[in-house]
XYZ file of C-alpha atoms in Angstrom:
486
model
C -57.704 -5.426 51.991
C -60.689 -4.001 50.140
C -59.699 -0.448 51.215
C -56.086 -1.100 50.113
C -57.314 -2.380 46.759
C -59.261 0.824 46.238
C -56.214 2.893 47.124
C -53.884 0.965 44.758
C -56.288 0.931 41.853
C -55.660 4.560 40.784
C -51.903 4.000 41.052
C -52.117 0.900 38.864
C -54.293 2.725 36.394
C -51.855 5.637 36.196
C -48.987 3.223 35.658
C -50.892 1.487 32.899
C -51.596 4.810 31.183
C -47.945 5.870 31.494
C -46.748 2.549 30.111
C -49.134 2.794 27.203
C -48.030 6.375 26.460
C -44.371 5.416 26.583
C -44.936 2.387 24.391
C -46.891 4.409 21.861
C -44.705 7.516 21.697
C -41.277 6.837 23.229
C -40.473 3.138 23.013
C -37.844 1.988 20.521
C -40.532 -0.395 19.304
C -42.633 2.535 18.066
C -42.343 2.361 14.227
C -40.750 5.815 13.804
C -38.216 5.346 16.616
C -37.499 1.761 15.604
C -36.779 2.723 11.998
C -34.370 5.460 13.108
C -32.504 3.098 15.405
C -32.321 0.300 12.835
C -31.049 2.719 10.180
C -28.304 3.948 12.498
C -27.307 0.398 13.436
C -27.299 -0.786 9.804
C -25.166 2.087 8.514
C -22.762 1.681 11.445
C -22.435 -2.026 10.638
C -21.752 -1.259 6.974
C -19.017 1.218 7.906
C -17.524 -1.167 10.458
C -17.271 -3.977 7.890
C -15.711 -1.878 5.146
C -18.767 -1.259 2.949
C -18.076 2.452 2.601
C -19.853 2.525 -0.774
C -23.217 1.487 0.752
C -25.922 3.124 2.846
C -29.372 2.111 4.126
C -32.755 3.765 4.329
C -35.381 2.086 6.528
C -39.085 1.747 5.796
C -40.291 0.384 9.087
C -38.357 -2.856 9.506
C -37.680 -3.121 5.770
C -34.194 -1.962 4.719
C -33.371 -0.514 1.313
C -29.678 -0.904 0.468
C -28.290 1.700 -1.931
C -24.919 2.776 -3.301
C -22.483 1.969 -6.104
C -21.592 -1.686 -5.532
C -18.211 -2.846 -6.861
C -19.616 -6.335 -7.541
C -22.756 -8.470 -7.160
C -21.333 -10.513 -4.320
C -20.253 -7.313 -2.552
C -23.885 -6.174 -2.682
C -25.112 -9.504 -1.326
C -22.536 -9.497 1.474
C -23.517 -5.939 2.416
C -27.194 -6.969 2.477
C -26.346 -9.855 4.799
C -24.537 -7.425 7.095
C -27.612 -5.176 7.207
C -29.931 -8.110 7.931
C -27.952 -8.994 11.072
C -27.095 -5.450 12.144
C -29.990 -4.973 14.603
C -32.013 -7.193 16.916
C -33.300 -10.623 16.104
C -36.212 -9.596 13.887
C -39.939 -9.967 14.031
C -42.597 -7.802 15.612
C -41.443 -8.277 19.214
C -37.633 -8.266 18.825
C -37.794 -5.481 16.269
C -34.882 -6.246 13.917
C -34.483 -5.862 10.156
C -36.887 -8.299 8.512
C -36.197 -7.729 4.780
C -33.328 -6.129 2.821
C -34.197 -4.763 -0.605
C -31.022 -4.509 -2.722
C -31.332 -1.365 -4.848
C -27.665 -0.712 -5.608
C -26.128 0.720 -8.770
C -23.095 -0.824 -10.490
C -19.908 0.784 -9.202
C -17.760 2.877 -11.509
C -14.792 0.831 -12.737
C -11.356 1.499 -11.293
C -8.789 2.170 -13.985
C -6.136 0.915 -13.986
C -7.265 -2.136 -12.034
C -4.149 -3.096 -10.068
C -3.531 -6.011 -7.699
C -0.233 -6.586 -5.948
C 1.537 -9.244 -3.864
C 4.938 -8.724 -2.228
C 7.234 -11.309 -0.678
C 9.699 -9.891 1.836
C 13.134 -11.433 2.514
C 11.728 -13.109 5.663
C 9.025 -14.813 3.576
C 6.144 -12.623 4.790
C 3.563 -11.821 2.073
C 1.692 -8.527 1.724
C -1.442 -8.403 -0.456
C -2.771 -5.063 -1.689
C -4.615 -3.362 -4.517
C -7.962 -4.174 -6.144
C -9.901 -7.454 -6.222
C -13.226 -8.151 -7.973
C -15.012 -9.491 -4.880
C -14.672 -10.382 -1.208
C -14.996 -14.053 -2.075
C -12.037 -13.899 -4.441
C -10.086 -11.871 -1.871
C -10.627 -14.592 0.765
C -9.498 -17.270 -1.702
C -6.330 -15.298 -2.515
C -5.600 -14.892 1.199
C -6.034 -18.650 1.706
C -3.731 -19.394 -1.245
C -1.045 -17.016 0.056
C -1.244 -18.597 3.506
C -0.856 -22.069 2.006
C 2.143 -21.072 -0.123
C 3.909 -19.410 2.818
C 3.712 -22.498 5.012
C 0.716 -21.462 7.059
C 1.694 -17.867 7.864
C -1.240 -15.511 7.328
C -0.461 -12.740 4.821
C -1.021 -9.071 5.513
C -4.237 -8.235 3.673
C -4.665 -4.675 2.334
C -6.859 -5.602 -0.653
C -10.000 -3.626 -1.522
C -13.018 -4.757 -3.546
C -13.521 -2.663 -6.686
C -15.248 -2.777 -10.057
C -13.281 -2.815 -13.288
C -11.472 -6.161 -13.322
C -10.650 -7.326 -16.864
C -12.396 -10.340 -18.372
C -11.058 -13.850 -18.499
C -9.772 -15.829 -15.543
C -8.546 -12.893 -13.436
C -8.522 -14.936 -10.245
C -6.574 -17.757 -11.886
C -3.915 -15.333 -13.129
C -3.571 -13.742 -9.683
C -3.158 -17.148 -8.051
C -0.645 -18.138 -10.745
C 1.323 -15.003 -9.867
C 1.308 -16.027 -6.207
C 2.699 -19.440 -7.111
C 5.524 -17.788 -9.063
C 6.232 -15.488 -6.123
C 6.596 -18.492 -3.824
C 9.475 -19.717 -6.022
C 11.460 -16.509 -5.497
C 13.686 -15.561 -2.578
C 11.924 -12.189 -2.516
C 9.984 -10.172 -5.059
C 6.713 -8.709 -6.209
C 3.812 -9.692 -8.450
C 1.704 -6.916 -9.960
C -1.381 -7.559 -12.080
C -2.324 -4.354 -13.912
C -5.255 -4.849 -16.246
C -4.255 -7.796 -18.454
C -0.526 -7.606 -17.675
C 1.101 -9.760 -14.991
C 4.503 -8.470 -13.933
C 6.692 -10.825 -11.885
C 9.936 -9.439 -10.526
C 12.299 -10.602 -7.855
C 15.440 -12.416 -6.853
C 16.345 -16.072 -7.351
C 19.948 -17.187 -6.868
C 19.625 -20.452 -8.831
C 20.049 -19.753 -12.586
C 17.955 -22.789 -13.542
C 15.092 -21.602 -11.329
C 15.353 -18.106 -12.802
C 15.037 -19.525 -16.288
C 12.121 -21.788 -15.316
C 10.093 -19.031 -13.618
C 10.795 -16.583 -16.442
C 9.662 -19.090 -19.060
C 6.402 -19.864 -17.219
C 5.549 -16.194 -16.774
C 6.327 -15.439 -20.426
C 4.041 -18.282 -21.533
C 0.939 -16.841 -19.832
C -2.084 -17.411 -22.068
C -4.022 -14.625 -23.787
C -5.821 -12.346 -23.128
C -3.236 -11.954 -20.372
C 0.473 -11.465 -20.863
C 3.362 -12.099 -18.492
C 6.451 -9.937 -18.036
C 9.238 -11.556 -15.985
C 12.234 -9.801 -14.447
C 13.933 -12.468 -12.347
C 17.395 -11.391 -11.215
C 20.387 -13.078 -9.647
C 23.005 -11.345 -7.513
C 23.938 -7.768 -8.447
C 27.452 -6.484 -9.023
C 26.470 -2.993 -7.868
C 23.386 -1.342 -6.367
C 22.082 2.011 -5.235
C 19.224 1.608 -2.773
C 16.995 3.947 -0.791
C 17.077 2.755 2.831
C 16.202 4.250 6.242
C 19.881 5.218 6.511
C 19.857 7.105 3.238
C 20.905 6.336 -0.342
C 23.351 3.431 -0.036
C 25.844 2.718 -2.835
C 27.469 -0.691 -2.595
C 29.060 -3.356 -4.738
C 32.165 -3.391 -6.880
C 33.624 -0.719 -9.145
C 36.744 -0.835 -11.249
C 38.551 2.306 -10.108
C 38.653 5.078 -7.544
C 37.680 7.535 -10.277
C 34.489 5.585 -10.983
C 33.676 5.528 -7.294
C 34.072 9.316 -6.992
C 31.921 9.904 -10.091
C 29.090 7.722 -8.792
C 29.160 9.261 -5.317
C 29.190 12.770 -6.803
C 26.236 12.002 -9.100
C 24.247 10.805 -6.105
C 25.236 13.566 -3.673
C 24.404 16.354 -6.114
C 20.739 15.296 -6.248
C 19.868 13.169 -3.191
C 17.573 14.715 -0.610
C 19.250 12.817 2.247
C 22.564 11.268 3.147
C 24.589 9.272 0.599
C 26.420 6.294 2.096
C 29.381 4.848 0.151
C 30.018 1.135 0.735
C 31.549 0.374 -2.654
C 34.678 -1.748 -3.069
C 37.409 -1.592 -5.685
C 37.751 -4.578 -8.032
C 40.106 -3.760 -10.942
C 39.121 -6.876 -12.895
C 35.412 -5.978 -12.991
C 33.710 -5.060 -16.292
C 32.703 -1.402 -16.402
C 30.385 -1.094 -19.385
C 27.477 -0.496 -17.009
C 28.996 2.521 -15.246
C 27.869 5.023 -17.897
C 24.292 3.861 -17.365
C 24.590 4.181 -13.597
C 26.011 7.692 -13.928
C 23.160 8.680 -16.251
C 20.438 7.246 -14.031
C 21.699 8.199 -10.562
C 20.858 11.947 -10.614
C 17.145 11.233 -11.070
C 17.063 7.967 -9.102
C 18.564 9.798 -6.121
C 15.305 11.790 -5.971
C 13.064 8.673 -5.859
C 10.991 8.057 -2.743
C 11.962 4.379 -2.597
C 13.584 1.725 -4.712
C 16.771 0.149 -5.965
C 18.937 0.546 -9.049
C 21.423 -2.200 -9.837
C 23.561 -3.923 -12.420
C 22.833 -7.654 -12.796
C 25.121 -9.688 -15.044
C 24.954 -13.429 -15.622
C 22.488 -15.794 -17.271
C 19.917 -13.826 -19.204
C 21.912 -10.636 -18.489
C 19.246 -8.508 -16.803
C 21.552 -5.516 -17.277
C 20.744 -2.300 -15.455
C 17.437 -2.378 -13.578
C 15.617 0.515 -11.921
C 12.756 -0.267 -9.527
C 10.929 1.875 -7.008
C 8.433 4.681 -6.497
C 8.632 8.304 -7.620
C 6.489 11.100 -9.057
C 5.632 10.387 -12.692
C 7.888 13.151 -14.035
C 10.917 11.515 -12.385
C 9.973 8.072 -13.723
C 9.809 9.452 -17.243
C 13.031 11.433 -16.767
C 15.053 8.408 -15.683
C 13.778 6.477 -18.718
C 14.847 9.285 -21.034
C 18.257 9.665 -19.394
C 19.025 5.941 -19.611
C 17.804 5.751 -23.217
C 20.285 8.483 -24.156
C 23.273 6.256 -23.290
C 24.765 4.436 -26.255
C 25.132 0.883 -24.949
C 24.175 -2.665 -25.878
C 23.344 -3.569 -22.264
C 19.677 -4.195 -21.480
C 17.926 -1.507 -19.445
C 14.670 -2.091 -17.537
C 12.719 0.550 -15.615
C 9.982 -0.891 -13.406
C 9.292 2.214 -11.382
C 5.764 3.057 -10.279
C 4.408 6.632 -10.339
C 3.115 7.997 -7.030
C 1.084 11.128 -6.390
C 2.600 14.324 -4.998
C 1.053 16.610 -2.402
C -1.120 19.369 -3.882
C -1.595 22.161 -1.306
C -3.553 24.217 -3.859
C -6.555 21.882 -3.499
C -6.563 21.448 0.288
C -9.931 23.193 0.713
C -11.790 21.406 -2.092
C -14.396 18.756 -1.271
C -14.378 16.338 -4.215
C -17.517 14.579 -2.974
C -19.614 17.760 -3.212
C -20.576 18.219 -6.887
C -17.657 16.135 -8.243
C -17.436 17.783 -11.695
C -17.347 21.331 -10.289
C -14.856 20.349 -7.586
C -12.591 18.631 -10.117
C -12.677 21.642 -12.449
C -11.866 23.989 -9.555
C -8.900 21.819 -8.584
C -7.424 21.806 -12.096
C -7.925 25.572 -12.393
C -6.204 26.186 -9.059
C -3.183 24.060 -9.969
C -2.793 25.555 -13.456
C -3.083 29.103 -12.101
C -0.165 28.542 -9.730
C 1.832 26.032 -11.816
C 1.880 26.858 -15.544
C 2.957 24.121 -17.921
C 5.851 25.209 -20.121
C 7.397 23.924 -23.339
C 10.912 23.590 -24.665
C 12.522 25.447 -27.557
C 10.682 23.328 -30.127
C 7.418 24.683 -28.781
C 5.819 21.241 -28.525
C 7.980 19.316 -26.052
C 7.289 19.642 -22.334
C 9.996 21.642 -20.575
C 12.033 19.988 -17.869
C 10.869 22.420 -15.207
C 7.204 21.556 -15.880
C 7.564 18.262 -14.000
C 6.123 19.509 -10.676
C 3.116 21.091 -12.442
C 2.416 17.913 -14.414
C 2.722 15.758 -11.297
C 0.163 17.953 -9.524
C -2.243 17.725 -12.467
C -1.913 13.948 -12.413
C -2.563 13.880 -8.664
C -5.706 16.006 -9.141
C -6.968 13.610 -11.815
C -6.768 10.779 -9.279
C -8.908 12.772 -6.824
C -11.619 13.294 -9.438
C -14.585 10.939 -9.742
C -13.934 7.944 -12.062
C -16.878 8.859 -14.308
C -15.426 12.223 -15.331
C -13.447 12.757 -18.529
C -10.885 15.450 -19.303
C -10.438 17.581 -22.383
C -6.838 18.799 -22.570
C -6.661 22.029 -24.561
C -3.447 23.479 -25.940
C -3.107 27.200 -26.703
C -0.832 28.789 -29.277
C 0.181 32.426 -29.709
C -1.173 34.350 -32.726
C 2.144 34.513 -34.578
C 1.959 32.803 -37.948
C -0.971 31.274 -39.775
C -4.057 30.075 -37.972
C -3.567 26.513 -39.184
C -0.033 26.495 -37.777
C -1.295 27.822 -34.468
C -3.925 25.127 -34.248
C -1.347 22.443 -34.982
C 0.939 23.829 -32.288
C -1.878 23.924 -29.744
C -2.866 20.343 -30.571
C 0.741 19.147 -30.248
C 1.024 20.751 -26.825
C -2.223 19.167 -25.648
C -1.103 15.787 -26.954
C 2.183 16.122 -25.043
C 0.254 16.434 -21.780
C -2.048 13.542 -22.711
C 0.993 11.377 -23.503
C 2.518 12.236 -20.137
C -0.645 11.195 -18.262
C -1.068 7.977 -20.260
C 2.587 7.041 -19.683
C 1.927 7.490 -15.959
C -0.890 4.920 -16.154
C -3.948 7.142 -16.566
C -6.833 5.701 -18.591
C -6.496 7.058 -22.159
C -10.235 6.576 -22.650
C -10.843 9.472 -20.270
C -8.561 11.908 -22.116
C -8.802 13.895 -25.322
C -6.518 16.523 -26.871
C -7.902 19.675 -28.455
C -6.276 22.692 -30.099
C -7.641 26.067 -29.023
C -5.291 27.997 -31.312
C -4.828 31.771 -31.469
C -8.541 32.498 -31.879
C -9.341 31.245 -28.358
C -6.719 32.821 -26.099
C -6.475 31.803 -22.494
C -5.275 35.320 -21.642
C -4.827 38.615 -23.401
C -2.670 38.660 -26.539
C -2.222 42.424 -26.448
C 1.506 42.159 -25.806
C 4.365 39.688 -26.079
C 4.018 38.765 -22.427
C 0.417 37.789 -23.080
C 1.560 35.679 -26.015
C 4.053 33.839 -23.849
C 1.491 33.255 -21.104
C -0.910 32.039 -23.776
C 1.227 28.929 -24.178
C -0.705 27.308 -21.385
C -2.552 24.061 -21.087
C -6.193 24.203 -20.066
C -8.274 21.302 -18.793
C -12.047 21.067 -19.114
C -13.845 18.550 -16.939
C -16.775 16.829 -18.641
C -19.250 14.110 -17.777
C -19.831 11.329 -20.272
C -23.203 12.845 -21.123
C -21.664 16.198 -22.181
């Protein structure tokens, strides 16, 4: 045994040396390796739990949480996620022992929009912005309670920028109003709560409308509670479906023609003749259909009865189409009420496909605006100050670019004028053109606090004024991207 002990001793010693070397230089417990592993685990846990605004740097077993937090409780919840992202902690188990919260306040989202939809089958979909995860969980619980125990579909995201006052109370009030409708939508945009939907009972319509209208300041409520329509045009998977009652065959042909001339898909006619039906609404439908036929989604209908909702347009479309349908309906001389609750949506912008907006945000944003304006000039009508009808696609692309840009950037809209006439007149013309673009963006929901209009006039040409063609091309809009410190 003594000889065997002598033989095994060198082997044991070599094993001890190897173990010590591995523990000192290769083991995950080595401080350098441990910190790398913990950092990877913590950042993976943050991404997995939806904290895409946060990241971690490790100092040994001490984590430093950084990023632009949308709220205080979001920062605390992210820190809790980091604390439990690795092993159990301590010297032996080697987990995160301390989380230092070193986050910055997140840039506010503007407009701050929260939304709840109730489908005909009673299912509720929650989406948009909420101030915190805690409030989001309370809204989910409230929606589940109001729908008889069915869990809602939750698409909400935590963001900074919620208005003051009892935001959560107003959102939950909106949910309670939604539960009283057969189907509908609640949208809380800033301080405005919009409640729209269908309720067959006239007394219930009146009650819900009155409660929404009585919402206390600083919030305001806008109700649009409808009964049964006489006529509708709706975008469906089949195509644009026209149904309901019209007074004559001539009216039917006119409505179908107005839709077919502008719809991108099939137009399906399911209308019925009813000679005793009132027809004062038909002129409005004919005026609105050409643009509504180009919407991505939505419904246009005539709703008579108690409260007389009149002609209502709802849905989603590029901002230029939303503004066009408002203008077309306003041009009809009628006493019937008209309501347009259509929401602007962004268009595709192939000109910016190669731009990384996260890499030097101000430079990237400026490059995107320049690329769009180079390929899509903004034109003006015969007055020189009104936006031309064919500028809609260019304006929609500019609006889409603005949504890609970082929230902290502001935009200076500059209007050029040709050198004809006095300098003062040129400056006024340039300013009017810039203001027209600003008005378009504000009407589409963009934060007016991030926009300014400036006249460049004839002394600061965008292109050469050596010939008449240069003067025409000089009637362009330019956009300068600035930071708030500029």
